[in-house]
Amino acid sequence: MKKICSNSRLVVLILMCIVLTAATGGKFFTYSNFVSIMYSISLTGIMICGAAFPVLLGGIDRTVSGNAAVCGAMAATVALHFNQTNMGAVLALLCGVACGMLSGFFHGIVLSRFAIPAFLLTLATNEVLYGIVQFITGNQLINVLNCELMNQIGQARFWGIPIPVYILLICFVVCYVILNHTVYGRQIYAVGGNREAAELSGIPTRRVIILAYTISGFMGALSGFVLSCMNRQASAAQAQGYENDVLAAIVVGGISLRGGAGTLQGAMLGAILIGVLTNGLRLLGIDSIYHNLIKGVIILAAIAWDMLSAARKSGMAKIALEK
């Protein structure tokens, strides 16, 4: 049964906050620090909103960072071409998002027709996307310092909360509704749980897969536009490595890599857990070189827990059959 959030992960988050508050002498438990945490995970969170769809199907999309880089580079280039006007920024967003959706559509077409591992396909495509980014940027920084709309998106605050956090909230609500309150959402879980059975029941599995990867491409590209707004520039290496943070949050949040199980809210809670941990490590003065090590250990623990849970369910199913 799908739940609003995992009780165990919520308990872990609360305990982590208590420990970090005590360890930092109260520096952790402040309003400004929590806003900082949400701001730091906003880009990853937007990517998660899209990347959760392929994972729920039992696939994966490692091009979230590549789509973000292409969109960011195109956004900066188009904005400069139109003299950094607001109209140029809107056109830049539309061009970048269109590229992300095209990338996702391509993955969906290929994966729905051929038995190619999604990991390998999206890994290869991600390299292609970064090659395109290098061509667009010429391996140079593209600065966009005077575009009012992009500066507002990246730097402005409303009620003390940065605009990227609101964008994350909107993306989360839209994707949550799709997954939990639409026919397509139920089809996602059905195809992820058993594709053959879904096909026999009349579910258009190819269409479900194509749309899932298209949504992932859209969200990846949108996050790249927001990143360019935050940095006021684009580069050939933009968003590199973000796909690992996205996968970590999804796994820690309880979405099964085998598909058909897990929730978007769980994945978002996983992102918050990792964001809180990273923030706490910085406040404690722990060198950043150890952060990836700790994240890796957490991912391994989450995967082990996922496998253990699956084994337990399998065992229960066997016992039920024997009875």
PDB file of C-alpha atoms in Angstrom:
ATOM      1  CA  MET A   1       0.000   0.000   0.000  1.00  0.00           C
ATOM      2  CA  LYS A   2       1.263   3.442  -0.912  1.00  0.00           C
ATOM      3  CA  LYS A   3       1.746   5.792   2.044  1.00  0.00           C
ATOM      4  CA  ILE A   4       2.224   9.538   2.408  1.00  0.00           C
ATOM      5  CA  CYS A   5       5.748   8.892   3.561  1.00  0.00           C
ATOM      6  CA  SER A   6       7.836   6.114   5.069  1.00  0.00           C
ATOM      7  CA  ASN A   7       7.508   6.171   8.841  1.00  0.00           C
ATOM      8  CA  SER A   8      10.968   4.693   9.308  1.00  0.00           C
ATOM      9  CA  ARG A   9      12.605   7.307   7.066  1.00  0.00           C
ATOM     10  CA  LEU A  10      10.693  10.102   8.785  1.00  0.00           C
ATOM     11  CA  VAL A  11      11.939   8.855  12.150  1.00  0.00           C
ATOM     12  CA  VAL A  12      15.499   8.748  10.792  1.00  0.00           C
ATOM     13  CA  LEU A  13      15.143  12.328   9.532  1.00  0.00           C
ATOM     14  CA  ILE A  14      13.867  13.570  12.902  1.00  0.00           C
ATOM     15  CA  LEU A  15      16.629  11.771  14.810  1.00  0.00           C
ATOM     16  CA  MET A  16      19.235  13.132  12.383  1.00  0.00           C
ATOM     17  CA  CYS A  17      17.969  16.679  12.929  1.00  0.00           C
ATOM     18  CA  ILE A  18      18.088  16.243  16.721  1.00  0.00           C
ATOM     19  CA  VAL A  19      21.638  14.862  16.636  1.00  0.00           C
ATOM     20  CA  LEU A  20      22.901  17.570  14.269  1.00  0.00           C
ATOM     21  CA  THR A  21      21.259  20.308  16.328  1.00  0.00           C
ATOM     22  CA  ALA A  22      23.029  19.072  19.440  1.00  0.00           C
ATOM     23  CA  ALA A  23      26.346  18.515  17.642  1.00  0.00           C
ATOM     24  CA  THR A  24      26.377  21.996  16.073  1.00  0.00           C
ATOM     25  CA  GLY A  25      25.317  23.860  19.183  1.00  0.00           C
ATOM     26  CA  GLY A  26      21.964  24.844  17.709  1.00  0.00           C
ATOM     27  CA  LYS A  27      23.370  26.165  14.424  1.00  0.00           C
ATOM     28  CA  PHE A  28      21.572  23.477  12.450  1.00  0.00           C
ATOM     29  CA  PHE A  29      18.072  24.076  13.809  1.00  0.00           C
ATOM     30  CA  THR A  30      17.397  27.522  12.374  1.00  0.00           C
ATOM     31  CA  TYR A  31      14.896  28.781   9.815  1.00  0.00           C
ATOM     32  CA  SER A  32      17.609  30.172   7.539  1.00  0.00           C
ATOM     33  CA  ASN A  33      19.472  26.857   7.578  1.00  0.00           C
ATOM     34  CA  PHE A  34      16.366  24.870   6.636  1.00  0.00           C
ATOM     35  CA  VAL A  35      15.713  27.301   3.783  1.00  0.00           C
ATOM     36  CA  SER A  36      19.321  26.792   2.715  1.00  0.00           C
ATOM     37  CA  ILE A  37      18.820  23.009   2.712  1.00  0.00           C
ATOM     38  CA  MET A  38      15.692  23.262   0.548  1.00  0.00           C
ATOM     39  CA  TYR A  39      17.492  25.645  -1.815  1.00  0.00           C
ATOM     40  CA  SER A  40      20.420  23.219  -2.119  1.00  0.00           C
ATOM     41  CA  ILE A  41      18.174  20.253  -3.002  1.00  0.00           C
ATOM     42  CA  SER A  42      15.825  22.182  -5.300  1.00  0.00           C
ATOM     43  CA  LEU A  43      17.654  21.184  -8.495  1.00  0.00           C
ATOM     44  CA  THR A  44      17.993  17.548  -7.459  1.00  0.00           C
ATOM     45  CA  GLY A  45      14.360  17.562  -6.383  1.00  0.00           C
ATOM     46  CA  ILE A  46      13.142  18.813  -9.762  1.00  0.00           C
ATOM     47  CA  MET A  47      15.150  16.062 -11.467  1.00  0.00           C
ATOM     48  CA  ILE A  48      13.713  13.462  -9.078  1.00  0.00           C
ATOM     49  CA  CYS A  49      10.166  14.470  -9.992  1.00  0.00           C
ATOM     50  CA  GLY A  50      10.872  13.288 -13.531  1.00  0.00           C
ATOM     51  CA  ALA A  51      13.437  10.526 -12.955  1.00  0.00           C
ATOM     52  CA  ALA A  52      11.063   8.695 -10.592  1.00  0.00           C
ATOM     53  CA  PHE A  53       8.817   7.767 -13.545  1.00  0.00           C
ATOM     54  CA  PRO A  54      11.370   5.544 -15.373  1.00  0.00           C
ATOM     55  CA  VAL A  55      12.517   3.953 -12.093  1.00  0.00           C
ATOM     56  CA  LEU A  56       8.927   3.058 -11.207  1.00  0.00           C
ATOM     57  CA  LEU A  57       8.830   1.287 -14.581  1.00  0.00           C
ATOM     58  CA  GLY A  58      11.895  -0.730 -13.608  1.00  0.00           C
ATOM     59  CA  GLY A  59      14.179   1.401 -15.792  1.00  0.00           C
ATOM     60  CA  ILE A  60      16.466   4.337 -15.132  1.00  0.00           C
ATOM     61  CA  ASP A  61      17.340   7.675 -16.716  1.00  0.00           C
ATOM     62  CA  ARG A  62      20.937   8.760 -16.286  1.00  0.00           C
ATOM     63  CA  THR A  63      20.558  11.637 -18.738  1.00  0.00           C
ATOM     64  CA  VAL A  64      18.985  14.013 -16.206  1.00  0.00           C
ATOM     65  CA  SER A  65      22.325  15.791 -15.861  1.00  0.00           C
ATOM     66  CA  GLY A  66      22.994  15.786 -19.606  1.00  0.00           C
ATOM     67  CA  ASN A  67      19.545  17.202 -20.336  1.00  0.00           C
ATOM     68  CA  ALA A  68      20.134  19.839 -17.674  1.00  0.00           C
ATOM     69  CA  ALA A  69      23.471  20.773 -19.238  1.00  0.00           C
ATOM     70  CA  VAL A  70      22.044  21.036 -22.767  1.00  0.00           C
ATOM     71  CA  CYS A  71      19.099  23.130 -21.609  1.00  0.00           C
ATOM     72  CA  GLY A  72      21.331  25.396 -19.538  1.00  0.00           C
ATOM     73  CA  ALA A  73      23.754  25.925 -22.421  1.00  0.00           C
ATOM     74  CA  MET A  74      20.961  26.580 -24.914  1.00  0.00           C
ATOM     75  CA  ALA A  75      19.225  28.916 -22.478  1.00  0.00           C
ATOM     76  CA  ALA A  76      22.340  31.007 -22.009  1.00  0.00           C
ATOM     77  CA  THR A  77      23.102  31.051 -25.739  1.00  0.00           C
ATOM     78  CA  VAL A  78      19.566  31.999 -26.816  1.00  0.00           C
ATOM     79  CA  ALA A  79      19.303  34.621 -24.077  1.00  0.00           C
ATOM     80  CA  LEU A  80      22.521  36.265 -25.298  1.00  0.00           C
ATOM     81  CA  HIS A  81      21.326  36.107 -28.900  1.00  0.00           C
ATOM     82  CA  PHE A  82      18.237  38.106 -27.926  1.00  0.00           C
ATOM     83  CA  ASN A  83      20.313  40.608 -25.935  1.00  0.00           C
ATOM     84  CA  GLN A  84      19.318  39.065 -22.583  1.00  0.00           C
ATOM     85  CA  THR A  85      15.730  40.282 -22.842  1.00  0.00           C
ATOM     86  CA  ASN A  86      12.888  38.585 -20.963  1.00  0.00           C
ATOM     87  CA  MET A  87      11.470  37.358 -24.275  1.00  0.00           C
ATOM     88  CA  GLY A  88      14.844  35.818 -25.001  1.00  0.00           C
ATOM     89  CA  ALA A  89      14.751  34.040 -21.634  1.00  0.00           C
ATOM     90  CA  VAL A  90      11.303  32.586 -22.380  1.00  0.00           C
ATOM     91  CA  LEU A  91      12.446  31.382 -25.801  1.00  0.00           C
ATOM     92  CA  ALA A  92      15.575  29.970 -24.188  1.00  0.00           C
ATOM     93  CA  LEU A  93      13.458  27.979 -21.727  1.00  0.00           C
ATOM     94  CA  LEU A  94      11.198  26.649 -24.485  1.00  0.00           C
ATOM     95  CA  CYS A  95      14.156  25.592 -26.668  1.00  0.00           C
ATOM     96  CA  GLY A  96      15.954  23.884 -23.810  1.00  0.00           C
ATOM     97  CA  VAL A  97      12.896  22.045 -22.514  1.00  0.00           C
ATOM     98  CA  ALA A  98      12.038  20.918 -26.053  1.00  0.00           C
ATOM     99  CA  CYS A  99      15.494  19.332 -26.352  1.00  0.00           C
ATOM    100  CA  GLY A 100      15.031  17.540 -23.022  1.00  0.00           C
ATOM    101  CA  MET A 101      11.644  16.185 -24.071  1.00  0.00           C
ATOM    102  CA  LEU A 102      13.066  15.072 -27.432  1.00  0.00           C
ATOM    103  CA  SER A 103      15.837  13.202 -25.618  1.00  0.00           C
ATOM    104  CA  GLY A 104      13.309  11.504 -23.331  1.00  0.00           C
ATOM    105  CA  PHE A 105      11.035  10.668 -26.275  1.00  0.00           C
ATOM    106  CA  PHE A 106      13.969   9.007 -28.051  1.00  0.00           C
ATOM    107  CA  HIS A 107      14.736   6.866 -24.986  1.00  0.00           C
ATOM    108  CA  GLY A 108      11.099   5.887 -24.655  1.00  0.00           C
ATOM    109  CA  ILE A 109      10.841   4.850 -28.316  1.00  0.00           C
ATOM    110  CA  VAL A 110      13.995   2.719 -28.182  1.00  0.00           C
ATOM    111  CA  LEU A 111      13.341   1.116 -24.796  1.00  0.00           C
ATOM    112  CA  SER A 112       9.727   0.303 -25.600  1.00  0.00           C
ATOM    113  CA  ARG A 113      10.711  -1.472 -28.831  1.00  0.00           C
ATOM    114  CA  PHE A 114      14.023  -3.164 -28.049  1.00  0.00           C
ATOM    115  CA  ALA A 115      15.326  -5.162 -25.088  1.00  0.00           C
ATOM    116  CA  ILE A 116      18.150  -2.734 -24.351  1.00  0.00           C
ATOM    117  CA  PRO A 117      19.142  -2.090 -20.723  1.00  0.00           C
ATOM    118  CA  ALA A 118      17.975   1.431 -19.854  1.00  0.00           C
ATOM    119  CA  PHE A 119      21.128   1.993 -17.827  1.00  0.00           C
ATOM    120  CA  LEU A 120      23.420   1.433 -20.812  1.00  0.00           C
ATOM    121  CA  LEU A 121      21.316   3.413 -23.273  1.00  0.00           C
ATOM    122  CA  THR A 122      20.939   6.480 -21.047  1.00  0.00           C
ATOM    123  CA  LEU A 123      24.582   6.287 -19.959  1.00  0.00           C
ATOM    124  CA  ALA A 124      25.685   6.443 -23.599  1.00  0.00           C
ATOM    125  CA  THR A 125      23.187   9.180 -24.452  1.00  0.00           C
ATOM    126  CA  ASN A 126      24.391  11.229 -21.499  1.00  0.00           C
ATOM    127  CA  GLU A 127      27.880  11.273 -23.000  1.00  0.00           C
ATOM    128  CA  VAL A 128      26.416  12.387 -26.337  1.00  0.00           C
ATOM    129  CA  LEU A 129      24.506  15.189 -24.614  1.00  0.00           C
ATOM    130  CA  TYR A 130      27.647  16.475 -22.916  1.00  0.00           C
ATOM    131  CA  GLY A 131      29.388  16.391 -26.291  1.00  0.00           C
ATOM    132  CA  ILE A 132      26.603  18.617 -27.625  1.00  0.00           C
ATOM    133  CA  VAL A 133      27.071  20.954 -24.663  1.00  0.00           C
ATOM    134  CA  GLN A 134      30.780  21.261 -25.437  1.00  0.00           C
ATOM    135  CA  PHE A 135      29.907  22.161 -29.020  1.00  0.00           C
ATOM    136  CA  ILE A 136      27.346  24.784 -27.916  1.00  0.00           C
ATOM    137  CA  THR A 137      29.609  26.403 -25.334  1.00  0.00           C
ATOM    138  CA  GLY A 138      32.925  25.900 -27.097  1.00  0.00           C
ATOM    139  CA  ASN A 139      34.234  24.703 -23.704  1.00  0.00           C
ATOM    140  CA  GLN A 140      33.860  28.265 -22.441  1.00  0.00           C
ATOM    141  CA  LEU A 141      31.752  29.847 -19.733  1.00  0.00           C
ATOM    142  CA  ILE A 142      28.699  31.634 -21.108  1.00  0.00           C
ATOM    143  CA  ASN A 143      27.768  34.448 -18.760  1.00  0.00           C
ATOM    144  CA  VAL A 144      24.201  35.740 -18.574  1.00  0.00           C
ATOM    145  CA  LEU A 145      24.416  38.591 -16.092  1.00  0.00           C
ATOM    146  CA  ASN A 146      21.834  41.097 -17.294  1.00  0.00           C
ATOM    147  CA  CYS A 147      18.718  39.060 -18.069  1.00  0.00           C
ATOM    148  CA  GLU A 148      16.135  40.314 -15.584  1.00  0.00           C
ATOM    149  CA  LEU A 149      13.823  37.278 -15.763  1.00  0.00           C
ATOM    150  CA  MET A 150      16.631  34.755 -15.329  1.00  0.00           C
ATOM    151  CA  ASN A 151      18.106  36.763 -12.457  1.00  0.00           C
ATOM    152  CA  GLN A 152      14.701  36.854 -10.752  1.00  0.00           C
ATOM    153  CA  ILE A 153      14.264  33.102 -11.087  1.00  0.00           C
ATOM    154  CA  GLY A 154      17.726  32.349  -9.760  1.00  0.00           C
ATOM    155  CA  GLN A 155      18.175  35.008  -7.098  1.00  0.00           C
ATOM    156  CA  ALA A 156      14.800  36.423  -5.998  1.00  0.00           C
ATOM    157  CA  ARG A 157      12.929  35.379  -2.848  1.00  0.00           C
ATOM    158  CA  PHE A 158       9.250  35.412  -2.005  1.00  0.00           C
ATOM    159  CA  TRP A 159       8.440  35.481   1.714  1.00  0.00           C
ATOM    160  CA  GLY A 160      12.110  34.736   2.322  1.00  0.00           C
ATOM    161  CA  ILE A 161      12.050  31.531   0.268  1.00  0.00           C
ATOM    162  CA  PRO A 162      14.052  31.287  -3.008  1.00  0.00           C
ATOM    163  CA  ILE A 163      12.087  30.938  -6.252  1.00  0.00           C
ATOM    164  CA  PRO A 164      13.729  27.560  -7.148  1.00  0.00           C
ATOM    165  CA  VAL A 165      12.112  26.060  -4.036  1.00  0.00           C
ATOM    166  CA  TYR A 166       8.679  27.151  -5.303  1.00  0.00           C
ATOM    167  CA  ILE A 167       9.454  25.639  -8.707  1.00  0.00           C
ATOM    168  CA  LEU A 168      10.344  22.375  -6.964  1.00  0.00           C
ATOM    169  CA  LEU A 169       7.071  22.479  -5.020  1.00  0.00           C
ATOM    170  CA  ILE A 170       5.039  23.002  -8.199  1.00  0.00           C
ATOM    171  CA  CYS A 171       6.829  20.146  -9.988  1.00  0.00           C
ATOM    172  CA  PHE A 172       6.304  17.854  -7.003  1.00  0.00           C
ATOM    173  CA  VAL A 173       2.581  18.594  -6.732  1.00  0.00           C
ATOM    174  CA  VAL A 174       2.007  18.068 -10.473  1.00  0.00           C
ATOM    175  CA  CYS A 175       3.938  14.781 -10.580  1.00  0.00           C
ATOM    176  CA  TYR A 176       2.363  13.594  -7.312  1.00  0.00           C
ATOM    177  CA  VAL A 177      -1.109  14.124  -8.767  1.00  0.00           C
ATOM    178  CA  ILE A 178      -0.148  12.308 -11.971  1.00  0.00           C
ATOM    179  CA  LEU A 179       1.213   9.281 -10.116  1.00  0.00           C
ATOM    180  CA  ASN A 180      -1.480   9.052  -7.445  1.00  0.00           C
ATOM    181  CA  HIS A 181      -4.680  10.417  -8.944  1.00  0.00           C
ATOM    182  CA  THR A 182      -4.691   9.588 -12.652  1.00  0.00           C
ATOM    183  CA  VAL A 183      -5.173   6.508 -14.801  1.00  0.00           C
ATOM    184  CA  TYR A 184      -1.676   7.005 -16.193  1.00  0.00           C
ATOM    185  CA  GLY A 185      -0.230   6.854 -12.683  1.00  0.00           C
ATOM    186  CA  ARG A 186      -1.902   3.495 -12.062  1.00  0.00           C
ATOM    187  CA  GLN A 187      -0.596   2.299 -15.413  1.00  0.00           C
ATOM    188  CA  ILE A 188       2.958   3.264 -14.404  1.00  0.00           C
ATOM    189  CA  TYR A 189       2.782   1.009 -11.339  1.00  0.00           C
ATOM    190  CA  ALA A 190       1.115  -1.788 -13.315  1.00  0.00           C
ATOM    191  CA  VAL A 191       3.758  -1.793 -16.066  1.00  0.00           C
ATOM    192  CA  GLY A 192       6.568  -1.520 -13.530  1.00  0.00           C
ATOM    193  CA  GLY A 193       5.170  -4.413 -11.516  1.00  0.00           C
ATOM    194  CA  ASN A 194       4.643  -6.782 -14.438  1.00  0.00           C
ATOM    195  CA  ARG A 195       4.882  -5.532 -18.019  1.00  0.00           C
ATOM    196  CA  GLU A 196       3.588  -8.746 -19.583  1.00  0.00           C
ATOM    197  CA  ALA A 197       0.514  -8.814 -17.362  1.00  0.00           C
ATOM    198  CA  ALA A 198      -0.087  -5.119 -18.061  1.00  0.00           C
ATOM    199  CA  GLU A 199      -0.006  -5.758 -21.817  1.00  0.00           C
ATOM    200  CA  LEU A 200      -2.449  -8.655 -21.468  1.00  0.00           C
ATOM    201  CA  SER A 201      -4.807  -6.422 -19.500  1.00  0.00           C
ATOM    202  CA  GLY A 202      -4.888  -3.917 -22.360  1.00  0.00           C
ATOM    203  CA  ILE A 203      -2.559  -1.242 -20.982  1.00  0.00           C
ATOM    204  CA  PRO A 204      -0.672   0.554 -23.810  1.00  0.00           C
ATOM    205  CA  THR A 205       2.748  -0.204 -22.352  1.00  0.00           C
ATOM    206  CA  ARG A 206       4.732   1.428 -25.158  1.00  0.00           C
ATOM    207  CA  ARG A 207       2.858   4.696 -24.715  1.00  0.00           C
ATOM    208  CA  VAL A 208       3.353   4.519 -20.926  1.00  0.00           C
ATOM    209  CA  ILE A 209       7.116   4.029 -21.302  1.00  0.00           C
ATOM    210  CA  ILE A 210       7.532   6.784 -23.909  1.00  0.00           C
ATOM    211  CA  LEU A 211       5.618   9.309 -21.810  1.00  0.00           C
ATOM    212  CA  ALA A 212       7.555   8.383 -18.656  1.00  0.00           C
ATOM    213  CA  TYR A 213      10.933   9.093 -20.265  1.00  0.00           C
ATOM    214  CA  THR A 214       9.592  12.248 -21.919  1.00  0.00           C
ATOM    215  CA  ILE A 215       8.504  13.571 -18.507  1.00  0.00           C
ATOM    216  CA  SER A 216      11.941  12.721 -17.133  1.00  0.00           C
ATOM    217  CA  GLY A 217      13.594  14.624 -19.985  1.00  0.00           C
ATOM    218  CA  PHE A 218      11.351  17.621 -19.394  1.00  0.00           C
ATOM    219  CA  MET A 219      12.168  17.800 -15.685  1.00  0.00           C
ATOM    220  CA  GLY A 220      15.890  17.332 -16.288  1.00  0.00           C
ATOM    221  CA  ALA A 221      15.907  20.180 -18.809  1.00  0.00           C
ATOM    222  CA  LEU A 222      13.853  22.437 -16.521  1.00  0.00           C
ATOM    223  CA  SER A 223      16.357  21.918 -13.716  1.00  0.00           C
ATOM    224  CA  GLY A 224      19.154  22.928 -16.107  1.00  0.00           C
ATOM    225  CA  PHE A 225      17.397  26.188 -16.915  1.00  0.00           C
ATOM    226  CA  VAL A 226      16.951  26.903 -13.200  1.00  0.00           C
ATOM    227  CA  LEU A 227      20.627  26.070 -12.588  1.00  0.00           C
ATOM    228  CA  SER A 228      21.713  28.563 -15.253  1.00  0.00           C
ATOM    229  CA  CYS A 229      19.480  31.172 -13.619  1.00  0.00           C
ATOM    230  CA  MET A 230      21.028  30.462 -10.221  1.00  0.00           C
ATOM    231  CA  ASN A 231      24.608  30.606 -11.512  1.00  0.00           C
ATOM    232  CA  ARG A 232      23.895  33.297 -14.149  1.00  0.00           C
ATOM    233  CA  GLN A 233      26.061  31.291 -16.512  1.00  0.00           C
ATOM    234  CA  ALA A 234      26.395  27.968 -18.341  1.00  0.00           C
ATOM    235  CA  SER A 235      29.395  25.727 -18.828  1.00  0.00           C
ATOM    236  CA  ALA A 236      30.388  22.498 -20.569  1.00  0.00           C
ATOM    237  CA  ALA A 237      30.433  20.617 -17.250  1.00  0.00           C
ATOM    238  CA  GLN A 238      27.162  21.982 -15.900  1.00  0.00           C
ATOM    239  CA  ALA A 239      25.150  19.602 -13.648  1.00  0.00           C
ATOM    240  CA  GLN A 240      27.741  16.838 -14.017  1.00  0.00           C
ATOM    241  CA  GLY A 241      27.302  14.214 -11.285  1.00  0.00           C
ATOM    242  CA  TYR A 242      23.746  15.238 -10.419  1.00  0.00           C
ATOM    243  CA  GLU A 243      22.438  11.923 -11.757  1.00  0.00           C
ATOM    244  CA  ASN A 244      24.194  10.152  -8.882  1.00  0.00           C
ATOM    245  CA  ASP A 245      22.511  12.370  -6.288  1.00  0.00           C
ATOM    246  CA  VAL A 246      19.148  11.763  -7.971  1.00  0.00           C
ATOM    247  CA  LEU A 247      19.627   7.993  -7.936  1.00  0.00           C
ATOM    248  CA  ALA A 248      20.777   8.115  -4.318  1.00  0.00           C
ATOM    249  CA  ALA A 249      17.685  10.023  -3.221  1.00  0.00           C
ATOM    250  CA  ILE A 250      15.357   7.722  -5.173  1.00  0.00           C
ATOM    251  CA  VAL A 251      16.891   4.578  -3.668  1.00  0.00           C
ATOM    252  CA  VAL A 252      17.110   5.991  -0.152  1.00  0.00           C
ATOM    253  CA  GLY A 253      13.505   7.154  -0.531  1.00  0.00           C
ATOM    254  CA  GLY A 254      12.313   3.596  -1.051  1.00  0.00           C
ATOM    255  CA  ILE A 255      11.509   3.393  -4.764  1.00  0.00           C
ATOM    256  CA  SER A 256      12.398  -0.126  -5.847  1.00  0.00           C
ATOM    257  CA  LEU A 257      14.913  -0.378  -8.684  1.00  0.00           C
ATOM    258  CA  ARG A 258      12.912  -3.374  -9.929  1.00  0.00           C
ATOM    259  CA  GLY A 259       9.935  -1.082 -10.537  1.00  0.00           C
ATOM    260  CA  GLY A 260       6.315  -1.092  -9.451  1.00  0.00           C
ATOM    261  CA  ALA A 261       6.896  -0.035  -5.840  1.00  0.00           C
ATOM    262  CA  GLY A 262       7.658   3.216  -4.057  1.00  0.00           C
ATOM    263  CA  THR A 263       6.348   6.762  -4.021  1.00  0.00           C
ATOM    264  CA  LEU A 264       7.430  10.162  -5.228  1.00  0.00           C
ATOM    265  CA  GLN A 265       7.015  11.575  -1.733  1.00  0.00           C
ATOM    266  CA  GLY A 266       9.355   8.882  -0.457  1.00  0.00           C
ATOM    267  CA  ALA A 267      11.958   9.846  -3.049  1.00  0.00           C
ATOM    268  CA  MET A 268      11.623  13.497  -2.061  1.00  0.00           C
ATOM    269  CA  LEU A 269      12.078  12.527   1.573  1.00  0.00           C
ATOM    270  CA  GLY A 270      15.236  10.703   0.484  1.00  0.00           C
ATOM    271  CA  ALA A 271      16.489  13.923  -1.127  1.00  0.00           C
ATOM    272  CA  ILE A 272      15.779  15.844   2.091  1.00  0.00           C
ATOM    273  CA  LEU A 273      17.604  13.193   4.137  1.00  0.00           C
ATOM    274  CA  ILE A 274      20.700  13.472   1.943  1.00  0.00           C
ATOM    275  CA  GLY A 275      20.423  17.276   1.940  1.00  0.00           C
ATOM    276  CA  VAL A 276      20.209  17.366   5.741  1.00  0.00           C
ATOM    277  CA  LEU A 277      23.168  14.995   6.039  1.00  0.00           C
ATOM    278  CA  THR A 278      25.315  17.034   3.620  1.00  0.00           C
ATOM    279  CA  ASN A 279      24.408  20.277   5.374  1.00  0.00           C
ATOM    280  CA  GLY A 280      25.183  18.775   8.763  1.00  0.00           C
ATOM    281  CA  LEU A 281      28.571  17.497   7.621  1.00  0.00           C
ATOM    282  CA  ARG A 282      29.471  20.980   6.409  1.00  0.00           C
ATOM    283  CA  LEU A 283      28.389  22.603   9.659  1.00  0.00           C
ATOM    284  CA  LEU A 284      30.486  20.063  11.552  1.00  0.00           C
ATOM    285  CA  GLY A 285      33.495  21.026   9.448  1.00  0.00           C
ATOM    286  CA  ILE A 286      33.933  17.573   7.880  1.00  0.00           C
ATOM    287  CA  ASP A 287      35.954  17.808   4.665  1.00  0.00           C
ATOM    288  CA  SER A 288      33.890  17.550   1.474  1.00  0.00           C
ATOM    289  CA  ILE A 289      36.126  14.729   0.194  1.00  0.00           C
ATOM    290  CA  TYR A 290      34.324  12.409   2.616  1.00  0.00           C
ATOM    291  CA  HIS A 291      30.808  13.408   1.548  1.00  0.00           C
ATOM    292  CA  ASN A 292      30.677  11.107  -1.493  1.00  0.00           C
ATOM    293  CA  LEU A 293      32.025   8.241   0.598  1.00  0.00           C
ATOM    294  CA  ILE A 294      29.226   8.663   3.103  1.00  0.00           C
ATOM    295  CA  LYS A 295      26.605   8.976   0.331  1.00  0.00           C
ATOM    296  CA  GLY A 296      27.923   5.779  -1.249  1.00  0.00           C
ATOM    297  CA  VAL A 297      27.592   3.879   2.021  1.00  0.00           C
ATOM    298  CA  ILE A 298      24.021   5.160   2.399  1.00  0.00           C
ATOM    299  CA  ILE A 299      23.119   4.026  -1.147  1.00  0.00           C
ATOM    300  CA  LEU A 300      24.562   0.554  -0.497  1.00  0.00           C
ATOM    301  CA  ALA A 301      22.603   0.307   2.738  1.00  0.00           C
ATOM    302  CA  ALA A 302      19.393   1.369   0.975  1.00  0.00           C
ATOM    303  CA  ILE A 303      19.914  -1.180  -1.821  1.00  0.00           C
ATOM    304  CA  ALA A 304      20.610  -3.914   0.731  1.00  0.00           C
ATOM    305  CA  TRP A 305      17.404  -2.977   2.559  1.00  0.00           C
ATOM    306  CA  ASP A 306      15.469  -3.058  -0.725  1.00  0.00           C
ATOM    307  CA  MET A 307      16.777  -6.539  -1.520  1.00  0.00           C
ATOM    308  CA  LEU A 308      16.052  -7.760   2.009  1.00  0.00           C
ATOM    309  CA  SER A 309      12.498  -6.443   1.838  1.00  0.00           C
ATOM    310  CA  ALA A 310      11.971  -8.177  -1.514  1.00  0.00           C
ATOM    311  CA  ALA A 311      13.320 -11.441  -0.113  1.00  0.00           C
ATOM    312  CA  ARG A 312      10.963 -11.222   2.858  1.00  0.00           C
ATOM    313  CA  LYS A 313       7.964 -10.570   0.611  1.00  0.00           C
ATOM    314  CA  SER A 314       8.982 -13.468  -1.602  1.00  0.00           C
ATOM    315  CA  GLY A 315       9.244 -15.740   1.423  1.00  0.00           C
ATOM    316  CA  MET A 316       5.814 -14.671   2.661  1.00  0.00           C
ATOM    317  CA  ALA A 317       4.370 -15.356  -0.780  1.00  0.00           C
ATOM    318  CA  LYS A 318       5.824 -18.872  -0.785  1.00  0.00           C
ATOM    319  CA  ILE A 319       4.413 -19.580   2.662  1.00  0.00           C
ATOM    320  CA  ALA A 320       0.998 -18.366   1.550  1.00  0.00           C
ATOM    321  CA  LEU A 321       1.123 -20.669  -1.492  1.00  0.00           C
ATOM    322  CA  GLU A 322       2.088 -23.645   0.631  1.00  0.00           C
ATOM    323  CA  LYS A 323      -0.913 -23.048   2.893  1.00  0.00           C
TER     324      LYS A 323
END
